Structure formats: C-alpha cells, structure tokens
CSV table of C-alpha atoms in Angstrom, one decimal:
chain,number,residue,atom,x,y,z
A,1,SER,CA,0.0,0.0,-0.1
A,2,MET,CA,1.2,3.8,-0.5
A,3,HIS,CA,1.2,4.1,2.9
A,4,ASN,CA,2.8,0.9,4.3
A,5,THR,CA,1.5,0.5,7.7
A,6,ILE,CA,3.2,-1.5,10.4
A,7,GLY,CA,1.1,-4.5,11.5
A,8,GLU,CA,1.7,-7.9,12.7
A,9,GLY,CA,3.2,-9.0,9.0
A,10,VAL,CA,5.5,-6.7,8.9
A,11,LEU,CA,7.0,-7.3,12.4
A,12,ARG,CA,7.0,-10.9,11.9
A,13,GLY,CA,8.5,-10.4,8.5
A,14,ILE,CA,11.5,-7.8,10.1
A,15,ASN,CA,12.0,-10.6,13.1
A,16,GLU,CA,12.4,-13.3,10.1
A,17,ALA,CA,14.7,-11.4,8.1
A,18,ILE,CA,17.0,-10.7,10.7
A,19,GLN,CA,16.8,-14.4,12.1
A,20,ILE,CA,17.8,-15.3,8.5
A,21,ALA,CA,20.7,-12.7,8.2
A,22,GLU,CA,22.0,-14.1,11.5
A,23,ASP,CA,21.5,-17.7,10.8
A,24,GLY,CA,23.0,-17.4,7.4
A,25,ASN,CA,25.9,-16.4,5.5
A,26,TRP,CA,24.6,-12.4,5.4
A,27,ASN,CA,26.1,-9.6,6.1
A,28,GLY,CA,23.2,-7.7,7.2
A,29,LEU,CA,19.8,-6.0,6.3
A,30,VAL,CA,18.6,-3.4,4.6
A,31,ILE,CA,15.1,-2.2,5.4
A,32,GLY,CA,13.3,-0.1,2.8
A,33,ASN,CA,10.8,0.0,0.1
A,34,ASN,CA,9.8,1.7,-3.0
A,35,GLY,CA,6.1,3.1,-2.1
A,36,THR,CA,5.8,6.9,-1.9
A,37,ASN,CA,6.3,6.8,1.5
A,38,PHE,CA,8.5,5.0,3.9
A,39,SER,CA,5.9,4.1,6.4
A,40,VAL,CA,2.7,6.5,8.1
A,41,GLY,CA,3.4,4.1,11.2
A,42,ALA,CA,1.6,1.6,13.2
A,43,ASN,CA,-1.6,0.0,11.9
A,44,ILE,CA,-4.1,2.0,13.6
A,45,PHE,CA,-7.0,0.5,12.8
A,46,MET,CA,-5.8,-2.6,14.7
A,47,ILE,CA,-5.0,-0.5,17.9
A,48,ALA,CA,-8.4,0.8,17.7
A,49,GLN,CA,-10.6,-2.3,17.2
A,50,LEU,CA,-8.5,-4.0,20.6
A,51,ALA,CA,-8.7,-0.6,22.5
A,52,TYR,CA,-12.7,-0.5,21.7
A,53,GLN,CA,-13.4,-4.1,22.6
A,54,GLY,CA,-11.1,-3.3,26.0
A,55,GLU,CA,-8.7,-6.4,24.8
A,56,PHE,CA,-5.8,-5.1,27.0
A,57,GLU,CA,-4.1,-8.2,27.2
A,58,GLU,CA,-3.7,-8.9,23.7
A,59,LEU,CA,-3.0,-5.0,22.9
A,60,ASN,CA,-0.3,-5.3,25.3
A,61,MET,CA,1.3,-8.1,23.6
A,62,ALA,CA,0.9,-6.0,20.5
A,63,VAL,CA,2.9,-3.4,21.9
A,64,ASN,CA,5.5,-5.6,23.4
A,65,ILE,CA,6.0,-7.2,19.9
A,66,PHE,CA,6.5,-4.0,18.4
A,67,GLN,CA,9.0,-2.9,20.9
A,68,GLN,CA,11.1,-6.1,21.0
A,69,THR,CA,11.2,-5.8,17.2
A,70,THR,CA,12.9,-2.1,17.0
A,71,MET,CA,15.4,-3.6,19.9
A,72,ARG,CA,16.0,-6.7,17.9
A,73,ALA,CA,16.8,-4.6,14.7
A,74,ARG,CA,19.1,-2.5,17.5
A,75,TYR,CA,20.9,-5.6,19.3
A,76,SER,CA,20.7,-8.0,16.4
A,77,SER,CA,24.4,-9.3,15.8
A,78,ILE,CA,24.3,-8.0,12.1
A,79,PRO,CA,24.0,-4.6,10.9
A,80,VAL,CA,20.5,-3.1,10.0
A,81,VAL,CA,20.5,-0.1,8.0
A,82,VAL,CA,16.5,1.6,7.3
A,83,ALA,CA,16.4,3.7,3.8
A,84,THR,CA,13.6,6.1,4.0
A,85,GLN,CA,11.7,8.6,1.8
A,86,GLY,CA,8.1,10.2,2.0
A,87,TYR,CA,6.5,10.0,5.2
A,88,VAL,CA,8.7,8.4,8.1
A,89,PHE,CA,5.8,8.6,11.0
A,90,GLY,CA,5.5,7.0,14.2
A,91,GLY,CA,6.5,3.1,14.0
A,92,GLY,CA,8.2,4.1,10.8
A,93,CYS,CA,10.5,6.8,12.7
A,94,GLU,CA,10.9,4.1,15.5
A,95,LEU,CA,12.3,1.8,13.2
A,96,LEU,CA,14.7,4.2,11.9
A,97,MET,CA,15.7,5.2,15.2
A,98,HIS,CA,16.6,1.8,16.4
A,99,ALA,CA,18.6,1.1,13.1
A,100,ASP,CA,22.6,1.1,13.0
A,101,ALA,CA,22.3,3.8,10.5
A,102,GLY,CA,19.6,5.4,8.5
A,103,MET,CA,20.0,6.4,4.3
A,104,VAL,CA,17.3,9.1,4.5
A,105,SER,CA,16.4,10.5,1.3
A,106,ALA,CA,16.2,14.8,1.5
A,107,GLU,CA,12.5,14.2,0.9
A,108,SER,CA,11.6,12.4,4.1
A,109,TYR,CA,9.3,13.7,6.8
A,110,VAL,CA,10.2,12.6,10.1
A,111,GLY,CA,8.3,12.4,13.2
A,112,LEU,CA,6.8,10.7,16.2
A,113,VAL,CA,3.1,11.7,15.8
A,114,GLU,CA,1.2,9.3,18.2
A,115,VAL,CA,0.0,12.4,20.0
A,116,GLY,CA,-2.4,13.1,17.2
A,117,ILE,CA,-4.2,9.8,18.1
A,118,GLY,CA,-4.1,10.4,21.7
A,119,VAL,CA,-1.2,7.8,22.7
A,120,ILE,CA,2.8,8.6,23.1
A,121,PRO,CA,5.1,6.7,20.8
A,122,GLY,CA,5.1,3.0,22.1
A,123,GLY,CA,7.2,0.9,19.8
A,124,GLY,CA,10.4,2.2,21.7
A,125,GLY,CA,10.4,5.9,20.7
A,126,THR,CA,9.6,7.5,23.7
A,127,LYS,CA,12.5,5.2,25.5
A,128,GLU,CA,14.9,6.0,22.7
A,129,PHE,CA,14.4,9.9,23.5
A,130,ALA,CA,15.4,9.1,26.7
A,131,VAL,CA,18.3,7.3,25.6
A,132,ARG,CA,19.5,9.9,23.3
A,133,ALA,CA,19.1,12.5,26.2
A,134,SER,CA,21.3,10.1,28.3
A,135,ASP,CA,23.9,10.1,25.7
A,136,GLU,CA,23.9,13.9,25.3
A,137,PHE,CA,24.2,14.0,29.1
A,138,LYS,CA,27.6,12.0,29.2
A,139,GLU,CA,29.0,14.3,26.5
A,140,GLY,CA,28.6,17.1,28.9
A,141,GLU,CA,25.6,18.7,28.1
A,142,VAL,CA,23.1,19.9,30.7
A,143,LEU,CA,20.5,17.4,30.6
A,144,ILE,CA,17.0,19.7,31.7
A,145,PRO,CA,17.3,21.6,28.6
A,146,THR,CA,18.2,18.7,26.5
A,147,LEU,CA,15.3,16.8,28.0
A,148,ILE,CA,13.0,19.6,27.2
A,149,GLU,CA,13.9,19.7,23.6
A,150,ARG,CA,13.2,16.0,23.4
A,151,PHE,CA,9.8,16.1,25.4
A,152,LYS,CA,8.4,18.9,23.2
A,153,ALA,CA,9.4,17.2,19.8
A,154,ILE,CA,7.3,14.3,21.0
A,155,ALA,CA,4.6,16.4,22.8
A,156,THR,CA,3.9,18.7,19.8
A,157,ALA,CA,4.0,15.6,17.6
A,158,SER,CA,7.1,17.5,15.5
A,159,VAL,CA,7.4,16.4,11.9
A,160,SER,CA,10.5,17.7,10.0
A,161,THR,CA,9.7,19.3,6.8
A,162,SER,CA,13.0,17.7,5.6
A,163,ALA,CA,15.7,15.1,6.5
A,164,ALA,CA,17.8,18.1,7.3
A,165,GLU,CA,15.5,19.4,10.2
A,166,ALA,CA,15.2,15.9,11.4
A,167,PHE,CA,18.9,16.5,12.9
A,168,ASN,CA,17.6,19.3,14.8
A,169,TYR,CA,14.5,17.1,16.3
A,170,ARG,CA,17.1,14.4,17.2
A,171,TYR,CA,15.4,12.0,15.2
A,172,LEU,CA,18.6,11.3,13.3
A,173,LEU,CA,21.8,11.5,14.5
A,174,PRO,CA,24.8,13.1,12.8
A,175,GLU,CA,27.4,10.2,13.7
A,176,ARG,CA,24.7,7.8,12.4
A,177,ASP,CA,22.4,8.9,9.8
A,178,LEU,CA,23.2,10.3,6.2
A,179,ILE,CA,20.9,12.2,4.0
A,180,VAL,CA,20.8,10.9,0.4
A,181,MET,CA,20.0,13.7,-2.1
A,182,ASN,CA,18.3,11.1,-4.9
A,183,LYS,CA,15.4,9.0,-3.3
A,184,ASP,CA,16.0,6.3,-5.6
A,185,ARG,CA,19.5,5.9,-4.5
A,186,ALA,CA,18.6,5.2,-0.8
A,187,ILE,CA,18.4,1.6,-0.8
A,188,ALA,CA,21.3,1.2,-2.8
A,189,GLU,CA,23.0,3.6,-0.1
A,190,ALA,CA,21.7,1.4,2.5
A,191,LYS,CA,23.2,-1.8,1.0
A,192,LYS,CA,26.9,0.2,0.8
A,193,LYS,CA,26.6,0.9,4.6
A,194,VAL,CA,25.5,-2.7,5.6
A,195,LEU,CA,28.7,-3.9,3.5
A,196,GLU,CA,31.0,-1.0,5.3
A,197,LEU,CA,29.6,-1.9,8.6
A,198,ALA,CA,29.8,-5.7,8.2
A,199,PRO,CA,33.4,-6.6,8.7
A,200,ASN,CA,34.0,-5.0,12.1
A,201,TYR,CA,30.6,-5.3,13.2
A,202,THR,CA,29.9,-6.2,16.7
A,203,GLN,CA,26.6,-6.9,18.7
A,204,PRO,CA,25.9,-3.5,20.4
A,205,LEU,CA,25.6,-4.1,24.4
A,206,PRO,CA,22.7,-3.0,26.1
A,207,LYS,CA,22.8,0.5,27.4
A,208,LYS,CA,22.6,2.0,30.9
A,209,VAL,CA,20.6,5.1,30.8
A,210,THR,CA,20.9,7.9,33.2
A,211,VAL,CA,17.1,9.5,34.0
A,212,LEU,CA,16.4,12.0,36.4
A,213,GLY,CA,13.3,10.8,37.9
A,214,GLN,CA,11.5,14.0,40.1
A,215,THR,CA,13.7,16.5,39.1
A,216,GLY,CA,13.1,15.8,35.5
A,217,LEU,CA,9.5,15.6,36.2
A,218,ALA,CA,9.1,18.6,37.6
A,219,ALA,CA,11.2,20.5,34.8
A,220,LEU,CA,8.9,18.9,32.0
A,221,TYR,CA,5.7,19.3,34.1
A,222,VAL,CA,6.4,23.2,34.0
A,223,ALA,CA,7.3,22.9,30.0
A,224,ALA,CA,3.8,21.0,29.6
A,225,ASN,CA,2.2,23.7,31.3
A,226,GLU,CA,3.4,26.2,29.0
A,227,LEU,CA,2.4,24.5,26.1
A,228,LYS,CA,-1.2,24.9,27.5
A,229,LEU,CA,-0.7,28.4,28.5
A,230,GLY,CA,0.3,29.0,24.5
A,231,ARG,CA,-3.1,27.6,23.7
A,232,TYR,CA,-1.1,24.8,22.0
A,233,ALA,CA,-2.5,22.2,23.8
A,234,SER,CA,-5.9,20.8,25.3
A,235,GLU,CA,-6.5,19.2,28.3
A,236,HIS,CA,-5.8,15.8,27.1
A,237,ASP,CA,-2.5,16.8,25.4
A,238,ILE,CA,-1.5,17.8,28.8
A,239,LYS,CA,-2.4,14.5,30.4
A,240,ILE,CA,-0.4,12.6,27.3
A,241,ALA,CA,2.5,15.0,28.0
A,242,HIS,CA,2.8,14.0,31.6
A,243,LYS,CA,2.9,10.4,30.4
A,244,ILE,CA,5.5,11.3,28.1
A,245,ALA,CA,7.6,13.0,30.9
A,246,TRP,CA,7.0,10.0,33.2
A,247,VAL,CA,8.6,7.9,30.5
A,248,LEU,CA,11.7,10.2,29.8
A,249,CYS,CA,12.4,10.5,33.3
A,250,GLY,CA,12.1,7.1,34.3
A,251,GLY,CA,8.9,7.6,36.6
A,252,ASP,CA,8.7,9.3,40.1
A,253,LEU,CA,12.5,8.3,41.1
A,254,SER,CA,13.8,10.2,43.8
A,255,GLY,CA,16.9,11.2,42.1
A,256,THR,CA,19.1,10.6,39.1
A,257,GLN,CA,19.6,7.0,38.3
A,258,ILE,CA,20.7,4.6,35.8
A,259,VAL,CA,17.7,2.2,34.7
A,260,SER,CA,17.7,-0.3,31.7
A,261,GLU,CA,16.2,-0.2,28.3
A,262,GLN,CA,13.4,-2.5,29.2
A,263,TYR,CA,12.5,-0.9,32.7
A,264,LEU,CA,11.9,2.5,30.1
A,265,LEU,CA,10.0,0.3,27.4
A,266,ASP,CA,7.6,-1.1,30.3
A,267,LEU,CA,7.0,2.3,31.4
A,268,GLU,CA,6.3,3.2,28.0
A,269,ARG,CA,3.9,0.4,27.3
A,270,GLU,CA,2.3,0.8,30.4
A,271,ALA,CA,1.8,4.6,29.6
A,272,PHE,CA,0.5,3.8,26.2
A,273,LEU,CA,-2.1,1.0,27.2
A,274,SER,CA,-3.4,3.3,29.9
A,275,LEU,CA,-4.1,6.1,27.4
A,276,CYS,CA,-5.9,3.6,24.8
A,277,GLY,CA,-8.5,3.3,27.8
A,278,GLU,CA,-9.5,6.9,27.7
A,279,GLN,CA,-12.9,8.1,25.8
A,280,LYS,CA,-10.5,11.1,24.3
A,281,THR,CA,-8.0,8.7,23.1
A,282,LEU,CA,-10.6,6.7,21.2
A,283,GLU,CA,-12.3,9.6,20.0
A,284,ARG,CA,-8.9,10.5,18.3
A,285,ILE,CA,-8.4,7.4,16.8
A,286,GLN,CA,-11.7,7.1,15.5
A,287,HIS,CA,-11.2,10.7,13.8
A,288,MET,CA,-8.1,9.9,12.3
A,289,LEU,CA,-9.6,6.7,10.8
A,290,GLN,CA,-12.6,8.5,9.3
A,291,THR,CA,-10.7,12.0,8.1
A,292,ASN,CA,-7.0,11.0,8.0
A,293,LYS,CA,-6.5,14.0,10.2
A,294,PRO,CA,-5.8,14.8,13.8
A,295,LEU,CA,-8.8,15.8,16.3
A,296,ARG,CA,-7.8,18.4,18.7
A,297,ASN,CA,-10.1,17.5,21.6
C-alpha cells in the first residue's frame, strides 16, 4: 500500500529477516521499500479494534511485539540499515531510530506523531529519546534543557519538513544517519552502508540510561504547562504530555538514576495502554480513521 502501515505481518517479517541474516551467510539487512512513503506508522485500525473491545491483554502483547522488534533491529548480531522516503511517521520513525544507520532521502518527513491519536510513541520511541538525552548528558550537555527539547518534539508531534531538519529534533543523529539526495538511491546507499559496517560489526551492548526522576518530572511538567498557556495544548494533550514526561524521567524516582532500556520500555507500554483506555483517545483514533486528520479534543 502507499502508506505502508506496520502491522503484525511486517513485524513478523522483520524478525524473520533478521533471524535469516544472523543464521545464514549474510552481511546484514536493509529495511526499505519503493513506496511513496516509507511508513505512516503502526496500523491504528488494529489498535482501535483492540482498544474499543477492551482487549488490553492482547493490546499489551501487540505493543510488546512492536517494542521487541525495534530492539531486535538494534541488538542483532548483524548491521541493520533503514532506507527512507516520504512519510516516516510513528512506528516508521521508531524503526529508523533503532537501526544501525539510516539512509534518509532528502524528502523524508520524519516524526513521532502518536500524540495526534491520543497515545505516546509505544514502539520504543519515547524510551529512545530518554536514551538519546542520556547519551548527550554523558557528552557534558546540561540535561534539563536537552530533556525539554526531546520532550517537546514528542508532546507536539513535531514532524521535520526535510531530512536536514530531522537532525534538529534528534530523530536523526549526525554520527549515524546520512541524507541521500536522490530518493531512488536510498536503498542502494543502505546496502553500501551494510557492507561497510559488516566486516568489523560487533553486537551492541545493552545501554545504561541515566534518568532524572522527580527533578526531571518537575521541569517537564512546567514545560507542559507552558504549552497549555500558549494555547497550544488541550487538557488531553497535557495528560499525554505528562505520560511522556513520566517515561523520559524513568517515573517517580527520588533522584538521578541509571536504569535499563527494558525498564523504560515497560513504562512506555504501560503509559500507552493507559491512554488507550481514555475516551478522548478513542475519539482521536476514530477521527483519524475517518478523516485522516488529527482531532484536537
């Protein structure tokens, strides 16, 4: 389809492809397609069905599979490179953020847009911004402003209008991702990148993530309030923003702490599921399915 939504079939395909590449004599894996859009994100029709029927156990499993697939792309024993064009939204952006590198055609519109349907990024995207803030922290940046920047990108569903702008939002990282001028070359460039990474490739080690707990939450709640004062956000937006803050800070910890990615993924999934139980989220999902536009409620 022109939208390339990510559902169970695609996730299973990615897992199987990684397995085949690891078990066989392959250098690595390229994830890409020739569609107009790399991906508009997760299949929200599936999320809607499960949420409406109150099938939270199944929804939990579905979100967990998504998270474990993006994490598999990162922690496999072979390089995984993503090639993009057009919309790289939600789950598509999460896949890109978890690869070893992205070959991103210049006309890629990249963003974590889940707030538009009343949830938070649930395929590892929220966790990943905590990881990236933590990495910047180690490089000597002051964490609170960094954290506020990451937080605002998700809370306002910011989409980069070009690949270049995606670096400002930290959807892309300069040490890792490259812009490809001609979109017809993205997959070929990704293949070259896999072959370049393969000879010395070592399986990444799980990351230790520094989170700020209550200190961070206080700062992000202030930032959320400013969004509201600026008439940018509805009450439901603020509720979602608080959930984003909760994940980014590692929950209500008494101080700065080092946590695992899985700990953050569990918080992310829990927050995602809790929002799927909200009437206003269900209204947003329904509106998006009917009109293809986000509802501001």
